[in-house]
PDB file of C-alpha atoms in Angstrom:
ATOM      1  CA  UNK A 117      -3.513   2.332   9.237  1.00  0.00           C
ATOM      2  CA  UNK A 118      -3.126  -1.344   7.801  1.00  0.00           C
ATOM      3  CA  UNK A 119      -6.438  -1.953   9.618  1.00  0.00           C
ATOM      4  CA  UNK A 120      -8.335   1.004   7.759  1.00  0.00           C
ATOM      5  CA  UNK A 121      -6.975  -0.279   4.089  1.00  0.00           C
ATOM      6  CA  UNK A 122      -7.500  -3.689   4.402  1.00  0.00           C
ATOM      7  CA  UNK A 123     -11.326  -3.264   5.818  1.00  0.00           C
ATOM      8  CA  UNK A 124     -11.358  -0.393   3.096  1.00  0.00           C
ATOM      9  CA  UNK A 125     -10.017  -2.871  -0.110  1.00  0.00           C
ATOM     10  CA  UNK A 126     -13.004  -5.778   1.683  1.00  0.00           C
ATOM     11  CA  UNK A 127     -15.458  -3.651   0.487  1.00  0.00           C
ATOM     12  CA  UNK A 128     -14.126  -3.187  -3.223  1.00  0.00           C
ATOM     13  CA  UNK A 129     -15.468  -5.806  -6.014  1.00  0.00           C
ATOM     14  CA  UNK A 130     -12.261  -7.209  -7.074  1.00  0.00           C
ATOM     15  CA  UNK A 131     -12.874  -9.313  -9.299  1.00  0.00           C
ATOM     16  CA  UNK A 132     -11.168 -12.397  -8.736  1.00  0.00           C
ATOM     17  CA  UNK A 133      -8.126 -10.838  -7.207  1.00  0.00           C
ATOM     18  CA  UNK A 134      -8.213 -12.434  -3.460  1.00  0.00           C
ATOM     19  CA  UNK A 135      -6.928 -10.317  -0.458  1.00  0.00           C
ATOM     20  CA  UNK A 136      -4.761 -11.872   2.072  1.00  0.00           C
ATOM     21  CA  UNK A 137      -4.701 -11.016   5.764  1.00  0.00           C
ATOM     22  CA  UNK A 138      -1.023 -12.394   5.992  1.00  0.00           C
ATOM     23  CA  UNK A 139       2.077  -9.984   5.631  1.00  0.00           C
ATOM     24  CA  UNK A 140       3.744  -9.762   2.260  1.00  0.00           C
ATOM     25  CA  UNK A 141       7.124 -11.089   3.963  1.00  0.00           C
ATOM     26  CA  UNK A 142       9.711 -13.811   1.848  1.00  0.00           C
ATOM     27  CA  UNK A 143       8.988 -17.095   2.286  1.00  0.00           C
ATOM     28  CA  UNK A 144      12.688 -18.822   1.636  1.00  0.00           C
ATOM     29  CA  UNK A 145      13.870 -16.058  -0.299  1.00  0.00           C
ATOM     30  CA  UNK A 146      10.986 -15.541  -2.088  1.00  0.00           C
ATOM     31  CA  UNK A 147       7.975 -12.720  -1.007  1.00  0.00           C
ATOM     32  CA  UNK A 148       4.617 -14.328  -1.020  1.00  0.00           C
ATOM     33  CA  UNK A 149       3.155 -11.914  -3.465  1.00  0.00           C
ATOM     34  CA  UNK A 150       4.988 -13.295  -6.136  1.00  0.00           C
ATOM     35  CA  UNK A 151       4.267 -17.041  -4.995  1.00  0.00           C
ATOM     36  CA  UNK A 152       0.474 -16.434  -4.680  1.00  0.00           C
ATOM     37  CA  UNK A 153      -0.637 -14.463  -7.708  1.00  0.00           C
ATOM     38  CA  UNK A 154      -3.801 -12.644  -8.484  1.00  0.00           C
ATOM     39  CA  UNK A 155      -3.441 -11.827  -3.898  1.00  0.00           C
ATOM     40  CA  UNK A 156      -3.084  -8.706  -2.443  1.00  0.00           C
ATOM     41  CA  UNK A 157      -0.620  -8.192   0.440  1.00  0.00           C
ATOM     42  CA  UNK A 158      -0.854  -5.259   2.907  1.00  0.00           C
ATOM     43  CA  UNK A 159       2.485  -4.452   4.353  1.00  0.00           C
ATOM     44  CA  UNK A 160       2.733  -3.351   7.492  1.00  0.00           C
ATOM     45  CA  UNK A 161       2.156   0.691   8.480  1.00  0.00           C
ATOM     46  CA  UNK A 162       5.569   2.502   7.930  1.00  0.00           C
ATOM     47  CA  UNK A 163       6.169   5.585  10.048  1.00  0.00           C
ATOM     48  CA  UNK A 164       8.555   8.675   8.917  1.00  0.00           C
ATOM     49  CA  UNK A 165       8.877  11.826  10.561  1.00  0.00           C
ATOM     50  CA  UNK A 166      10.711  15.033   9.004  1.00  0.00           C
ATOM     51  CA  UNK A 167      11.429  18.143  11.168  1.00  0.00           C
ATOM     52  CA  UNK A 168       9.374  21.560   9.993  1.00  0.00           C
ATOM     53  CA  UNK A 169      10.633  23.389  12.535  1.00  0.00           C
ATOM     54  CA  UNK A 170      13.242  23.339  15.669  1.00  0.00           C
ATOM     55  CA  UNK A 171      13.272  25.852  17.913  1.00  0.00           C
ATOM     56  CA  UNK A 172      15.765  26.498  20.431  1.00  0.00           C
ATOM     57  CA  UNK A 173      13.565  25.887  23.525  1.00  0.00           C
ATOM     58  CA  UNK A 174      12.925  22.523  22.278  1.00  0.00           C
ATOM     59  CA  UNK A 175      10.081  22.490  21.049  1.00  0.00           C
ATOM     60  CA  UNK A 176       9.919  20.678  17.869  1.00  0.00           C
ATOM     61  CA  UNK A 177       7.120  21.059  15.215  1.00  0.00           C
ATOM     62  CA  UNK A 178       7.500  17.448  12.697  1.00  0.00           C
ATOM     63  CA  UNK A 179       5.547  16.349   9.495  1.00  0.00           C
ATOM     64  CA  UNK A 180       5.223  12.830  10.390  1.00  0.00           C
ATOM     65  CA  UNK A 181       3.973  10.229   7.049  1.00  0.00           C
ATOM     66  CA  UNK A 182       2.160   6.964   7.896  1.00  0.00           C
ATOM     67  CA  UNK A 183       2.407   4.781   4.935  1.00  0.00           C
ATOM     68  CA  UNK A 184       1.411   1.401   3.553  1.00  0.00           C
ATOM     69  CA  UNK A 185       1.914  -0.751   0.472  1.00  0.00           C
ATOM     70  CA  UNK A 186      -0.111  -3.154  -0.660  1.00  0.00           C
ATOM     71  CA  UNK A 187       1.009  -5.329  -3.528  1.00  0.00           C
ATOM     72  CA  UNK A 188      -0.447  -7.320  -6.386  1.00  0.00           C
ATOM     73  CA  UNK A 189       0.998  -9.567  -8.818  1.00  0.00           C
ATOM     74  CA  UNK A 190      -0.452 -11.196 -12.232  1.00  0.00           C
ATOM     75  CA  UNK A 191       0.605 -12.840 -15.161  1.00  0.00           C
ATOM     76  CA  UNK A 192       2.384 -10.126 -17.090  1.00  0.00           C
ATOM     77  CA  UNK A 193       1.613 -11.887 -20.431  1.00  0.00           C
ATOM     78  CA  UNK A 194      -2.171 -12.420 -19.939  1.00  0.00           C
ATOM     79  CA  UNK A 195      -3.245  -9.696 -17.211  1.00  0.00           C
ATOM     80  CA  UNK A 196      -6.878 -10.182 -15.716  1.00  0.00           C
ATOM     81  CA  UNK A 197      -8.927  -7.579 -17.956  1.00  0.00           C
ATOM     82  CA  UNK A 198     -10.327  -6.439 -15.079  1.00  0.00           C
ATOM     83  CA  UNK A 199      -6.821  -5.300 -13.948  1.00  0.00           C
ATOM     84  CA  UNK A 200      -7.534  -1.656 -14.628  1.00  0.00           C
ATOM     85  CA  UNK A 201     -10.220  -1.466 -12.694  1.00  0.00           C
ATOM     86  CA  UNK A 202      -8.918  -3.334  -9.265  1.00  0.00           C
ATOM     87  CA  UNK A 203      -6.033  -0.685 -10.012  1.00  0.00           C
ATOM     88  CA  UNK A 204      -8.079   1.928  -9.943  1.00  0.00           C
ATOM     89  CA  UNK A 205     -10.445   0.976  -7.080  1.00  0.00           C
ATOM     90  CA  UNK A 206      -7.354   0.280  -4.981  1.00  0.00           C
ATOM     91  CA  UNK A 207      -6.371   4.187  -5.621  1.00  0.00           C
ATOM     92  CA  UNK A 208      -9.781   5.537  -4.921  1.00  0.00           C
ATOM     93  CA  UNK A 209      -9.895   4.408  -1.063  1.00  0.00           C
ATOM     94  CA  UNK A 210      -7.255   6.984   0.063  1.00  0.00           C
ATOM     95  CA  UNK A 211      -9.921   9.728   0.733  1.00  0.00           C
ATOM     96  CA  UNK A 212     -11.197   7.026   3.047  1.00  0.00           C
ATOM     97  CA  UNK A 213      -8.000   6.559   5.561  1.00  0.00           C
ATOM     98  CA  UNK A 214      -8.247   8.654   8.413  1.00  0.00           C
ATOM     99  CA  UNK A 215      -5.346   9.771  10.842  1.00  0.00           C
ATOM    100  CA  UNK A 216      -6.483  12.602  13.325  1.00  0.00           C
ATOM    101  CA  UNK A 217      -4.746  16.156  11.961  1.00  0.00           C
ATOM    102  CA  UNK A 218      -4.022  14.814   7.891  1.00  0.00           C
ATOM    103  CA  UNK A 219      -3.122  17.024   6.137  1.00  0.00           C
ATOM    104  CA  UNK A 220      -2.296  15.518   2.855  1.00  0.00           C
ATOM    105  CA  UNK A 221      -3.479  12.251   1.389  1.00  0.00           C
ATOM    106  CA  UNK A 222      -1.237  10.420  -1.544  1.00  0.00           C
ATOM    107  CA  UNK A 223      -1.503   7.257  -3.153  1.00  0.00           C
ATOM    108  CA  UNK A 224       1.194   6.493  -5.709  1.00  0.00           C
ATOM    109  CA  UNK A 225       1.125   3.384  -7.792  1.00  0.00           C
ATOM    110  CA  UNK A 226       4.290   1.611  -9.666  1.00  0.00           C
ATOM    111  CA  UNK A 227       4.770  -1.674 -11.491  1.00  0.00           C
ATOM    112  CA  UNK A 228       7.685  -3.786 -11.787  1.00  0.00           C
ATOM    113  CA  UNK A 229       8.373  -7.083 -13.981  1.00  0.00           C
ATOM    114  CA  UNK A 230       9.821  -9.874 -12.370  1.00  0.00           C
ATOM    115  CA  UNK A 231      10.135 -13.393 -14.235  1.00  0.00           C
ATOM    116  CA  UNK A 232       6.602 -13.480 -16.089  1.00  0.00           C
ATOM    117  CA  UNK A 233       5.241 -11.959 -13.753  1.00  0.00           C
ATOM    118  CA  UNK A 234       4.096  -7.698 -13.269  1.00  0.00           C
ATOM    119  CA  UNK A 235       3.804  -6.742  -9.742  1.00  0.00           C
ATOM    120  CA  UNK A 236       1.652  -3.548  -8.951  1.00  0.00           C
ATOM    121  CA  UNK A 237       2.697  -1.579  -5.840  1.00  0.00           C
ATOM    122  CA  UNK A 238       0.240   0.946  -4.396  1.00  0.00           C
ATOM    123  CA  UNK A 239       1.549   3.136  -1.765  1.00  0.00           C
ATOM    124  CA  UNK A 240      -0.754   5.160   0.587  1.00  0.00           C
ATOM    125  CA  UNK A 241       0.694   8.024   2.862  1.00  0.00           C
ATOM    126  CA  UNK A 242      -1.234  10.437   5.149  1.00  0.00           C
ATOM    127  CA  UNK A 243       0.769  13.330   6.360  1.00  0.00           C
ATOM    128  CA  UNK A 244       0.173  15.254   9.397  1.00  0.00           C
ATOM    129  CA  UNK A 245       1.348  17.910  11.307  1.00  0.00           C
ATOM    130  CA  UNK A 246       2.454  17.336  14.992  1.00  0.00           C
TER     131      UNK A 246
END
């Protein structure tokens, strides 16, 4: 799924806002998001399944979420003006991840302050029944 949102967010306009290929992981303590401003990291594909039903012959039926986050961080005193916009492009290119039997497609975004700096978190999750 990292593959499908990072060769979804190439084909956004956004705006000055660069998108890395590397993962968002710390760099002596530090994660690179917050080193590199005005980047987008795509964290790796988290997997999380949750039993529906359990049946004594063993036969287990499991929602099963594939996430992602990618994250984003800019000056929190003088955001790019086109913030908004990346924000919202980022959101719109859940309808375009595909996992084979999805049954619900989210995308949640949260910000956080750290130092002078606001760091945008957009999460993606596709759940499926299997």
């Amino acid at each position: 799924m990292r593959t499908q949102v990072i060769t979804a967010i190439q084909n956004l306009a956004l705006g000055g806002v660069n998108l890395v290929q590397e993962l968002p992981y710390d760099e002596s303590g530090v994660p690179l998001y917050t080193k590199n401003p005005k980047s987008l990291y795509v964290d790796r594909t988290q997997f999380e399944s949750v039993p529906v039903v359990q049946t004594l012959g063993g036969t287990n039926i499991n929602n099963t979420t594939t996430s992602v986050s990618v994250y984003l961080a800019v000056d929190a005193k003088n955001p790019p003006q086109q913030l908004d916009t990346v924000i919202n492009s980022l959101r719109g290119i859940e309808d375009s991840l595909t996992i084979d039997g999805t049954h619900t497609r989210e995308s949640t975004v949260s910000t956080d302050y750290e130092n002078d700096l606001l760091i945008v978190t957009v999460d993606y999750r596709l759940t499926r029944i299997n």
